[in-house]
Each structure stands twice: as C-alpha cells, then as structure tokens.
XYZ file of C-alpha atoms in Angstrom:
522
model
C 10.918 -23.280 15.772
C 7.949 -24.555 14.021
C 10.132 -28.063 13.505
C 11.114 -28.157 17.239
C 7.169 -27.494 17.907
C 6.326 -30.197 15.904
C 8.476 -33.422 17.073
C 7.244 -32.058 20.547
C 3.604 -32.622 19.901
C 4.649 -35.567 17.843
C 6.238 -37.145 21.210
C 3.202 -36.495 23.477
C 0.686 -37.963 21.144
C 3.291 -41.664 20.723
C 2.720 -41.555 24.428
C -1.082 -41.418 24.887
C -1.595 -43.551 21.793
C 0.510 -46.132 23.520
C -2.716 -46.895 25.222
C -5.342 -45.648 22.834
C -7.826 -47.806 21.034
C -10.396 -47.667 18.066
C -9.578 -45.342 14.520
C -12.120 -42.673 15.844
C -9.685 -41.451 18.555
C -6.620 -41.365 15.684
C -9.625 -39.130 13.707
C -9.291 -36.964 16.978
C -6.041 -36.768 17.308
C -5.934 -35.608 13.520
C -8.021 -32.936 13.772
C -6.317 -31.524 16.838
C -2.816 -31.708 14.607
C -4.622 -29.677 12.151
C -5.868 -27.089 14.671
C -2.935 -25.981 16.346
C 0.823 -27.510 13.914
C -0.292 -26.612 10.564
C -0.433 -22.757 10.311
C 3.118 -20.804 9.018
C 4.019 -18.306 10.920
C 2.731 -14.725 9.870
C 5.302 -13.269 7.656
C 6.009 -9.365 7.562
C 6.295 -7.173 4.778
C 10.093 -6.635 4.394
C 11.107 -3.245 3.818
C 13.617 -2.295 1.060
C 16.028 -0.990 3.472
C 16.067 -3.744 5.067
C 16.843 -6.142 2.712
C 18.229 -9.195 2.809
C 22.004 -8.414 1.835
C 22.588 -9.905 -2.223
C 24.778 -13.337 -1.490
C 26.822 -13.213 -4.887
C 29.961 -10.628 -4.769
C 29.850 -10.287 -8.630
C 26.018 -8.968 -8.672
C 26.468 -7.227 -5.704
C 29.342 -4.595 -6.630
C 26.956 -4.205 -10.107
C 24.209 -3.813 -7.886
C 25.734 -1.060 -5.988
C 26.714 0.953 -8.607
C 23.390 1.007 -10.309
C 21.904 1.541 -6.718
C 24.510 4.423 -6.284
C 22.559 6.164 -9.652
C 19.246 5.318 -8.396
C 19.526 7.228 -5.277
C 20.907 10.339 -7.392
C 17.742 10.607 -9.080
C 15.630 9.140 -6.002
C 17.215 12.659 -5.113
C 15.323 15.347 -7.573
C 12.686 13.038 -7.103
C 10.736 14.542 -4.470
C 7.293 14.750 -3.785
C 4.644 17.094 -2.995
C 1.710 17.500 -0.464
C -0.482 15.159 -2.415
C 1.977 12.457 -2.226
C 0.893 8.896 -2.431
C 3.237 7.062 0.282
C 2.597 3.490 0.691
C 5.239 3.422 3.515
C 3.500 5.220 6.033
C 0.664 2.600 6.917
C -0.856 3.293 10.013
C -4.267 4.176 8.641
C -4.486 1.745 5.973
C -6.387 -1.176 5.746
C -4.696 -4.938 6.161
C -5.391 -8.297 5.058
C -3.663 -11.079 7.604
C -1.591 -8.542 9.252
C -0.033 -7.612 6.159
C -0.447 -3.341 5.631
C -2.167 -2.566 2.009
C -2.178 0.501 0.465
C -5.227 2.318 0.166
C -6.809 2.482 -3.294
C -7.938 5.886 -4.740
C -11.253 6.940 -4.428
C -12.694 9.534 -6.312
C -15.154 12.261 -5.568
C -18.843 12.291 -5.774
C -19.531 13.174 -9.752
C -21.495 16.702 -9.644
C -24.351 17.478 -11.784
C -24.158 20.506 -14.200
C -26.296 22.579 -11.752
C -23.838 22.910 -9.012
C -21.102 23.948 -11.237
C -22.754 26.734 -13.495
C -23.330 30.088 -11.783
C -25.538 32.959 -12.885
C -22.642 35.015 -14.095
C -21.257 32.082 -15.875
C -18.760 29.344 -16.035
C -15.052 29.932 -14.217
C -12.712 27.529 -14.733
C -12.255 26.009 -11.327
C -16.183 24.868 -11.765
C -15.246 23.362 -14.921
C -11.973 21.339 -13.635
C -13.878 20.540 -10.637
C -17.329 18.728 -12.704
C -13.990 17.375 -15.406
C -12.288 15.351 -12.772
C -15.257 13.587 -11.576
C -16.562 12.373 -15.016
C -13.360 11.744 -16.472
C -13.361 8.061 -17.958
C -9.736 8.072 -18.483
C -9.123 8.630 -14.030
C -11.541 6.371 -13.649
C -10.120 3.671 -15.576
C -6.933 4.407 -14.054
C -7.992 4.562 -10.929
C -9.717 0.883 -11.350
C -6.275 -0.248 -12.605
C -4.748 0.758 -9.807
C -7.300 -1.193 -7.747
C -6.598 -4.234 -9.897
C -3.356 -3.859 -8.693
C -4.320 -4.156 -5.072
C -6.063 -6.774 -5.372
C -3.178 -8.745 -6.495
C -1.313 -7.695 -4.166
C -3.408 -9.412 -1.327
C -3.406 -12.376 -3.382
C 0.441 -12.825 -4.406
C 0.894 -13.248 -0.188
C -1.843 -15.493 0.618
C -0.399 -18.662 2.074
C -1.027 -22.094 0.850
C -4.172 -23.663 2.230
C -3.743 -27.346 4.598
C -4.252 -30.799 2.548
C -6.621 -32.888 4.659
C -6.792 -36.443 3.209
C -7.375 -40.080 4.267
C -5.013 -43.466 3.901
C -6.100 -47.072 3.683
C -3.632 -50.015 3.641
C -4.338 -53.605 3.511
C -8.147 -53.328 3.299
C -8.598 -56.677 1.086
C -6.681 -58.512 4.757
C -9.144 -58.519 7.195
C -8.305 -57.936 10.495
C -4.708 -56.344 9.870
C -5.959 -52.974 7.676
C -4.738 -49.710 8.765
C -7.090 -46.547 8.707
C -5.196 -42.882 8.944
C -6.623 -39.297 8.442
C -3.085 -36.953 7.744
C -2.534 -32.917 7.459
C -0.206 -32.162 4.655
C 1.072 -28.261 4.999
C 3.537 -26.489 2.753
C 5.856 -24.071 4.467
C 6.968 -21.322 2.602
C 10.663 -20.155 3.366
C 12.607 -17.088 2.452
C 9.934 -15.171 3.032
C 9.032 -15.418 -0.236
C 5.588 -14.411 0.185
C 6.260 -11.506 1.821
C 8.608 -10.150 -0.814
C 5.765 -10.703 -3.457
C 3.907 -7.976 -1.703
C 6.679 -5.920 -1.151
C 6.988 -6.679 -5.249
C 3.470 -5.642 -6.371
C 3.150 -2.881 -3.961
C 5.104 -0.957 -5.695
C 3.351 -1.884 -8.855
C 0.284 -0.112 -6.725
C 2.608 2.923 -5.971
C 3.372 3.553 -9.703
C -0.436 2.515 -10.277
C -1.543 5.113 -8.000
C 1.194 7.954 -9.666
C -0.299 7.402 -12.722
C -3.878 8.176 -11.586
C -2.296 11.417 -10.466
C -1.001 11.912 -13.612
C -3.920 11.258 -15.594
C -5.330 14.377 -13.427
C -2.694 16.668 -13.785
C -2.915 15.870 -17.613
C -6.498 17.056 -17.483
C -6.415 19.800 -15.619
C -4.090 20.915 -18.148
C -6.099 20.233 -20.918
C -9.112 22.009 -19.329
C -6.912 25.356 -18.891
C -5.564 24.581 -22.341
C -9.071 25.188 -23.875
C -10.167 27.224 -21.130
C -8.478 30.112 -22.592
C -8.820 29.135 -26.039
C -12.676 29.648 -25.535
C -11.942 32.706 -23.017
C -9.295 34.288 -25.806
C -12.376 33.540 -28.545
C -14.743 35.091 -26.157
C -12.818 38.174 -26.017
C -11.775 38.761 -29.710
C -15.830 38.194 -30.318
C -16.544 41.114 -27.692
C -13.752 43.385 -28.965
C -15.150 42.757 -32.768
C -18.619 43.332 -31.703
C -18.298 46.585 -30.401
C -15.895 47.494 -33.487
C -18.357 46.693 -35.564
C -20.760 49.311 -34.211
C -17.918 51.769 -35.300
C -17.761 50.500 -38.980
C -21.282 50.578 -39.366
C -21.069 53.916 -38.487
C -18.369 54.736 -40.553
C -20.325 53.499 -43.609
C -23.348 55.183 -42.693
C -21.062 58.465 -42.380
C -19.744 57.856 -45.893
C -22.882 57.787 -47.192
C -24.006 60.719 -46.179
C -20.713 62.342 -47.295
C -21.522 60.829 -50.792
C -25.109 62.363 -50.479
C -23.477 65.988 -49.416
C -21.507 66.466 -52.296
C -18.584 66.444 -49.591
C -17.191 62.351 -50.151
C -16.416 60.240 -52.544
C -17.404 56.710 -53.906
C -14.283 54.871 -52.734
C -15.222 56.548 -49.471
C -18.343 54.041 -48.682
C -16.251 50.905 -50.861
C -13.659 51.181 -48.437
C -16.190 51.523 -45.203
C -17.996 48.716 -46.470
C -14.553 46.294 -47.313
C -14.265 47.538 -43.833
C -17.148 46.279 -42.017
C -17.296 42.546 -43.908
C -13.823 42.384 -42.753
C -15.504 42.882 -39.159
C -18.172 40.368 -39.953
C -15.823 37.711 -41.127
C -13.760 38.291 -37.896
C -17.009 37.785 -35.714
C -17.599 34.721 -37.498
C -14.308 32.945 -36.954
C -14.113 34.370 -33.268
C -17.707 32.395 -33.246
C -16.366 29.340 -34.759
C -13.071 29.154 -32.375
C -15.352 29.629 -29.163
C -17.545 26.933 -30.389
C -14.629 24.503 -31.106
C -12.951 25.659 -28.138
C -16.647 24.846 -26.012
C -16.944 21.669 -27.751
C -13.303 20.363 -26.181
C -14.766 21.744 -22.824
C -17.548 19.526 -22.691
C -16.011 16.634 -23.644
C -13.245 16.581 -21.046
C -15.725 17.618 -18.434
C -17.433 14.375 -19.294
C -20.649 16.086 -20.478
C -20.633 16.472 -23.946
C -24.135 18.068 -24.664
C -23.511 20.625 -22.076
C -25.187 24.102 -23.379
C -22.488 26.835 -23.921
C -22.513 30.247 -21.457
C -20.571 33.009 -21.177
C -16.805 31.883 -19.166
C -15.571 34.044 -16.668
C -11.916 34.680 -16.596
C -9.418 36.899 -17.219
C -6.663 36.555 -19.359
C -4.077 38.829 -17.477
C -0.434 39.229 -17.832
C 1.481 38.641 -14.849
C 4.525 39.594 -14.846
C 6.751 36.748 -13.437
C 10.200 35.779 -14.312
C 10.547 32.191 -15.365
C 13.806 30.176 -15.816
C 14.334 26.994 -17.785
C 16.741 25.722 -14.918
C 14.025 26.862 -12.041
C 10.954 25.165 -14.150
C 13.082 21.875 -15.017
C 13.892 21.299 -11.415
C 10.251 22.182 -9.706
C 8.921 19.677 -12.710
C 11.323 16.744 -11.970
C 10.594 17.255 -8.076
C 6.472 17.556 -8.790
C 6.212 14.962 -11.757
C 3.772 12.490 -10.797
C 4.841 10.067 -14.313
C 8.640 10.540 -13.082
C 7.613 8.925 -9.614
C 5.845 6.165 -11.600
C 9.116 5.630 -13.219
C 10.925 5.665 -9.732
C 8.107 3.657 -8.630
C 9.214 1.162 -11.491
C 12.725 1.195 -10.486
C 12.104 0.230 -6.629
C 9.833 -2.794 -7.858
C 12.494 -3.791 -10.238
C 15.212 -4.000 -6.997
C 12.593 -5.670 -4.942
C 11.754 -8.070 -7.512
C 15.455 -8.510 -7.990
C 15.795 -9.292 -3.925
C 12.810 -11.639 -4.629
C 14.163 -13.755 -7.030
C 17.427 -14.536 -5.208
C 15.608 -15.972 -2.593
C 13.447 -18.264 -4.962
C 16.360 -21.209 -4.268
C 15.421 -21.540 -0.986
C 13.328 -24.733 -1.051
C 9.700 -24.284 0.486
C 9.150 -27.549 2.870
C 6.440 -29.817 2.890
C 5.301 -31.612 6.027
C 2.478 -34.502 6.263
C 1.414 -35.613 9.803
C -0.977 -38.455 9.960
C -2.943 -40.482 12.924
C -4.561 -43.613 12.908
C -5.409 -47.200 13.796
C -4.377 -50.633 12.570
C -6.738 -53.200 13.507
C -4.028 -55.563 13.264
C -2.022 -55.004 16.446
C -5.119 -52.693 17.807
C -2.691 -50.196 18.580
C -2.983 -46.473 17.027
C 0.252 -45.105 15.050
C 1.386 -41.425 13.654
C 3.082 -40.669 10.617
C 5.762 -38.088 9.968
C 7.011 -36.941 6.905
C 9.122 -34.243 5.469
C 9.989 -33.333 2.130
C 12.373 -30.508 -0.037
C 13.446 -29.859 -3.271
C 17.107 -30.103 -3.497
C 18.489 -26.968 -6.085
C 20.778 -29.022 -8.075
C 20.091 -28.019 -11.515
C 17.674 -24.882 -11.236
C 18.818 -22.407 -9.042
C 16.491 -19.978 -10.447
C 19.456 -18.490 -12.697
C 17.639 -17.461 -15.559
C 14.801 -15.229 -13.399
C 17.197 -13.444 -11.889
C 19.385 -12.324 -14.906
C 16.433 -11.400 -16.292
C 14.895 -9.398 -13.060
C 18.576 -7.497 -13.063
C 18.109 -6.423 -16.209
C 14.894 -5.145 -15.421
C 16.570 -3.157 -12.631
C 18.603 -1.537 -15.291
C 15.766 -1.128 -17.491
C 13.945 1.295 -14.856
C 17.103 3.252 -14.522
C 17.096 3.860 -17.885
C 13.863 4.807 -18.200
C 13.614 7.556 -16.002
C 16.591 8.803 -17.272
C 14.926 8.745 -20.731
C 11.665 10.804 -18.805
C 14.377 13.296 -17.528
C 15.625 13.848 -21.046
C 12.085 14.200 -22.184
C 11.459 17.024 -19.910
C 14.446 18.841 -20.861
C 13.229 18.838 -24.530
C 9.293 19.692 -23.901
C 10.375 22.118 -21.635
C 12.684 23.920 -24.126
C 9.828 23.870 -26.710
C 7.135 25.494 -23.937
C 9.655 28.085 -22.604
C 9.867 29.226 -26.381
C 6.604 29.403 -26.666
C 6.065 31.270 -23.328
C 9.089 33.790 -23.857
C 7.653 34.926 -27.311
C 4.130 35.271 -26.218
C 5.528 37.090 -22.772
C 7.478 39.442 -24.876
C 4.793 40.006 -27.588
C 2.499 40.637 -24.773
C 4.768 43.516 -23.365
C 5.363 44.994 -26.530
C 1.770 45.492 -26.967
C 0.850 46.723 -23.134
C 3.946 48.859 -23.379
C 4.163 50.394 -26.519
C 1.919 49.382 -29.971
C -1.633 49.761 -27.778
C -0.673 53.228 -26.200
C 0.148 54.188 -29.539
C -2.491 52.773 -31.683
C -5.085 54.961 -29.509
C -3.057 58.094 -29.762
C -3.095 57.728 -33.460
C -6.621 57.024 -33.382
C -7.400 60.115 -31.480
C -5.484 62.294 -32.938
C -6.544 61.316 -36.392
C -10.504 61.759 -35.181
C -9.335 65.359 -33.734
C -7.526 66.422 -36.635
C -10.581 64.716 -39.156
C -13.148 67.438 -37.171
C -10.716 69.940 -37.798
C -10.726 69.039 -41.765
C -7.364 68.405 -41.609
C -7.374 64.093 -43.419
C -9.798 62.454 -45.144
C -12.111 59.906 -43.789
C -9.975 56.897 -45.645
C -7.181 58.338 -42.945
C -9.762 58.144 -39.931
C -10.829 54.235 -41.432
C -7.396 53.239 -41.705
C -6.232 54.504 -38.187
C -9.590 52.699 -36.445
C -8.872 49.408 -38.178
C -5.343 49.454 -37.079
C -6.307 49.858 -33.315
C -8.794 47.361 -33.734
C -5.758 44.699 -35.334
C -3.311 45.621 -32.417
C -6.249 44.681 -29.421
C -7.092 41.430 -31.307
C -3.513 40.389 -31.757
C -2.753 41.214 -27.973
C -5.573 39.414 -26.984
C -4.313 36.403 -29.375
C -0.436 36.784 -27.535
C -2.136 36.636 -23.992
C -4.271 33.362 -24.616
C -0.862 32.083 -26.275
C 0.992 33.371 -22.660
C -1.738 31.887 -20.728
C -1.515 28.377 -22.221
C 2.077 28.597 -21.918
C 1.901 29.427 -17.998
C -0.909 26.193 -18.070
C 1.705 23.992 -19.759
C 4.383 24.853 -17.162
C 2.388 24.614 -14.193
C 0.648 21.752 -15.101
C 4.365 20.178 -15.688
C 4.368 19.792 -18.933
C 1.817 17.115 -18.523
C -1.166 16.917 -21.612
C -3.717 14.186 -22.797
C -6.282 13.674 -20.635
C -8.619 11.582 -22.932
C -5.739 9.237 -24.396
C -5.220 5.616 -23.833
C -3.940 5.250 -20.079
C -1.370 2.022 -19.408
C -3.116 -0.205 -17.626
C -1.663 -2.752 -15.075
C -1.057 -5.885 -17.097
C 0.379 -8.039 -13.465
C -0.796 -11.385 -12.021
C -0.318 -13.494 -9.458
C 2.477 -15.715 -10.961
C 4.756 -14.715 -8.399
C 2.891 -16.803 -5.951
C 2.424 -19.379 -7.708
C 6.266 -19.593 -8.322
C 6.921 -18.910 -4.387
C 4.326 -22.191 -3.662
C 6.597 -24.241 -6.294
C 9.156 -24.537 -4.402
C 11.440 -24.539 -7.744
C-alpha cells in the first residue's frame, strides 16, 4: 500500500513540475514528500497466539512438542488475585499506540510512629513499615522499570534522512540542486515483535518484585516469632524465678530451724542460677531476634518494645501433595520462569522473521538550471538474504526456548525438595506441640501439685518439691520452643517456601540490540 501510495504522489508531482520553475519550488515540493510519504505505518503488538505460523517443517514439529510441555506446566501455573497481567491493557499507559505495561509503584515509606502502638509492636505493623523501606524491592522494582524503558525503545521506528544533492556545480549554467527524504521501512513487523520480546522480560521483571516481597514477608514472620518465642521463654523464666528465690529463701530458713539440710539451699541455689542463665539467653535470643527485625524493616536503630502476638497452635491438617500444588499455582519465581519461557518463544518467532529485508526508499526534488526544468528522484533499495539468513540467531534463540523449559522444570523439582525438608520440620514441631498440650503439660502440673500437697503434709522432702517445679518449668519452655518451631514452619509454607529478603536480587541485564538488529536489515 505504502508503494502504490508512493508512485501515485510521485506521478502528480512529474505533472506540475512539467511546468515548474526555480530550485525553491523543488525545496517545496520536498518538504511536502516528507510531510505526508515518509511515515511507516503504525505497527501492533502481535500477540503470541497469534503468531505468525513457523515456515520450516523440521523446527516446527520440534517446536510443537516442546510447546505441547510448555502448556502442561503453563497449566499448574496459575495465578492469584495479585497477578501481574500485561495482557489485559486497557488501563495502561502507551507510547505510539503501542500498550506498555505499567511499572510497579510502591507505597508511601511510613515513619516509625505510625507503626508502633502503645501496647506494642504486631507483626502486620512491622511487615507493613518492612515493605516500604526494603532496598532489595526497591531495586527490583527499578529493574523492572529499566525493563520498560527498553521496551519503548526496542519499537521506536527509524527517524527520516533529510539531505541535499549537488551535481555539476564547477559547469555553470547546467548544475542540478535537489533536497531528498530517505526513509527505512521496517518489514515483518519486526519492531513490533521486539516489544512483544521485552515485554515479557517486564512480566518476569515484575514477578520477581513480587517475589522479593513474598521473600520478606517471610523473613519478617521468620524472626517475628523468634523474638515473640524469646519474649515468652523470658516471661515464663521471670516469673519462675520468683519461685526459686523463694525456694532458697525457704531452705534457709529450714537450715536455720534445725528442720533442713545444707544440700537443701546448694540445690535451691544451683536452682535459681540455672534460672538466671536461662533469662540471660532468652535476653540474648530476643535481642538477636530484634536486631534481624530492624534491619529488614529498613530501620536498623529502631528501639526494641514489647511484640504482640501469639504463638498458638492451630490445629490444621497439611499435606505435602495439597502444599506442593497451592505453591506451584501461587509461586511468583515459577511465573518468572514461565515468564522466561514465553519470551524465549517470542524471541524465537522474532528471529525467523529477521530475513525479511527492511526497505529503504529515497525521494528527491529539484532543479537543474540547465534545461530550467525541475526533476524527482526515486529510489529503492533491499538486502538480498543470500548468505545470512539469520541461521545462527535462531538456533541459538531455540535453544533458549528449551532452556526456559528446563528451567522451570528444575524450579518444580526444587519445590518438591524444600518442601519435603519444611513439612519435616512442621510435622515434628506439630506433633511435639500436641504431645505437650495433650499430655507432658497436664501432667507436669499434677505432679507439681501434688508434690506441694503432699510436701505440707510432710510426706517428701523439699529436694522432691525443687525437682518437680523445675521439671514443669522445662516442659513450658520446651513447648514454647516447639510452637515458635510450628509457627515458622506454617510461615515457610505460606509464604511458599520463599526466604531472603536482603540477598542479591537478579537484575535485568537487556538492551536494545534487538532494534538495532531489526533497523539492519541483515
């Protein structure tokens, strides 16, 4: 269309410069070329499904079996209600008609003093003031803006060449003046398969900011009840050590009735720097476990408070076969990989289409002072693909395609072994944690009472009633210990196995080479 366009104008300006004069007019006539027969038509993003069918029969039966195993994980892929979905459009922004995906924004970052409450810190305040001053988001999120923004550049079309043409200036009286328009037109729409190309490089961009989040929101409930597990052994050996100070004092009094004994107040003593060294260590764990607080919330000098949480013991039934399936459908870093494998097809589309030769057109308008007539100059040019037929880029682009495959195959397997490591770790804290509700804790305070009963009636020594307190005291600090270990086991599984939200993100290493190979024409 564009060359039928062309030879059209081209035949109404040979008629009116039949009877033109003077070079200014071919100047005119130049500019008006340049106006309104050098623009390429707007190309539209193609989508994959309605790609351009692959020419060679060879690649395409390989082609459809790898596409066959694509769509069978494409199939457990599924996403959730935070989904990132470049194909939906209508609200985004666009750059020459072309639809771009929106780049993440995140929220406003919150001083300490709307997070921290009277009563103290709960650990929704603490993810909430983590994922706004989280450097590792926001230097994924700006490498998923990088990735936009070369996006809108691997489509730009190439710019008009404006340029002027003297011949025979040293004859005087015959030279020829000309201003031409030189356009390249890009075919295949080459251009428009770049962006298809790169946007998925901003999909899996975009999944990977997700991901970063997930991984600290795990982290944050990962020390979360680390501290909150600390903060509870300290309470529990607090108020136990109000009962072995008691229990020396008691002992010494025995000693000073004539009624105890020396190894009496040894042993109530050995029993109360136990207590102290406990206290101590629950103080140093909380302290740690603070420390890792404030740093992934982004504020490391943040003054410690008291947490609020509990660390309860739901009962809920959780199999390996119902966890692995909700994780591969909810994975944000699985649909980067699947991300990965839909840029590697596209890419693959893109670089079969690379033969088709780009063509470049030069229309010029001018005067020659010889005959006093004006004239216009046509010319059209093409690469022929003889000897590159852009063999090499696409081997290499299919293996790419099988490279993606592969890999979230690999992040499948992965899952299936982190998983079985977590569910281990969740079944023996779940279990130790019943054990204790169910059976040691019930007894462990029937001992105890029935040991301080029967020491009022004179019936066991005081060593008896020491020995029965400490080992209620070991079975509430060891159930506490089991239900931090469940609840950071539940965190690992709902947060999908996902950890490491301060280490080194993968940042988007792309360019714009792809246009500059579409502009080539080779």
């Amino acid at each position: 269309m564009r060359r039928i366009a062309l030879g059209t104008n081209v035949h109404s300006f040979r008629t009116s410069l039949s009877k033109a004069r003077g070079p200014f007019y071919s100047l005119g006539v130049s500019l008006l070329i340049l106006a309104t027969g050098c623009s390429t038509a707007r190309q539209a993003v193609t989508n994959d499904s309605a790609a351009r069918p692959i020419s060679d029969t060879h690649d395409s039966q390989i082609l459809a079996n790898i596409g066959d195993a694509v769509d069978s994980h494409r199939s457990v892929v599924q996403t959730v209600g935070h989904q990132i979905d470049t194909a939906d459009s209508t609200n985004e922004p666009s750059v020459d008609g072309i639809q771009l995906a929106a780049p993440m924004e995140l929220a406003p970052i919150p001083t300490p003093s709307k997070v921290e409450a009277d009563n103290g810190l709960t650990l929704a305040a603490i993810e909430q003031l983590a994922l706004a001053n989280n450097p590792a988001i926001q230097q994924a999120a700006a490498a998923a803006a990088r990735a936009q923004g070369i996006r809108i550049q691997v489509g730009l079309k190439p710019n008009p060449i404006v340029g002027y043409n003297g011949a025979q200036l040293a004859d005087a009286g015959t030279d020829q003046h000309s201003f031409f328009v030189e356009q390249t037109f890009v075919r295949g729409d080459k251009l428009a398969w770049n962006q298809q190309v790169i946007g998925h490089d901003v999909n899996a961009m975009n999944w990977l900011v997700e991901t970063q989040r997930q991984r600290l929101r795990t982290d944050i409930r990962l020390a979360f009840y680390e501290a909150l597990a600390a903060q509870q052994r300290l309470e529990l050996s607090r108020e136990f050590r109000d009962v072995a100070l008691k229990g020396v004092t008691v002992s010494e009094d025995r000693v000073k009735a004539s009624v105890g004994a020396k190894p009496d107040v040894l042993q109530s003593e050995i029993q109360l720097s136990e207590i102290d060294l406990a206290i101590q260590q629950a103080e140093f764990d909380y302290s740690a476990a603070w420390n890792e607080l404030a740093a992934l919330a982004g504020i490391p000098d943040m003054a410690q408070s008291e947490l609020v949480g509990e660390l309860n013991s739901v009962e809920q039934l959780r199999e390996t076969d119902t966890e692995y399936a909700q994780i591969v459908a909810r994975s944000p870093l699985l649909s980067a990989a699947q991300a990965r494998v839909d840029r590697a097809r596209s890419n693959l589309q893109r670089q079969q289409n690379q033969p088709i030769s780009n063509v470049t057109g030069q229309l010029g308008a001018g005067h020659d002072n010889g005959t006093g007539q004006g004239f216009i100059n046509l010319q059209l040019s093409m690469p022929v693909p003889v000897h590159n037929k852009n063999q090499g880029n696409i081997q290499a682009a299919h293996s790419e395609y099988c490279e993606a495959i592969r890999n979230v195959e690999r992040i499948q397997m992965s899952i299936r072994r982190d998983l079985a490591r977590v569910m281990r770790e969740y079944q023996v804290a779940d279990a130790t944690v019943q054990r204790y509700e169910k059976v040691i804790l019930p007894k462990a305070r029937e001992a105890m009472d029935l040991m301080q009963s029967a020491r009022d009636s004179g019936e066991f020594d005081f060593l008896r009633v020491l020995t029965t307190r400490r080992a209620f005291y070991d079975a509430n600090i060891k159930y506490v210990v089991a239900l931090g270990q469940l609840a950071q086991a539940n965190a690992k599984l709902d947060g999908l196995l996902l950890s490491g939200g301060l280490t080194e993100i993968e940042t988007y290493d792309g360019d714009d080479s792809l246009r500059g190979q579409a502009l080539s024409g080779q």
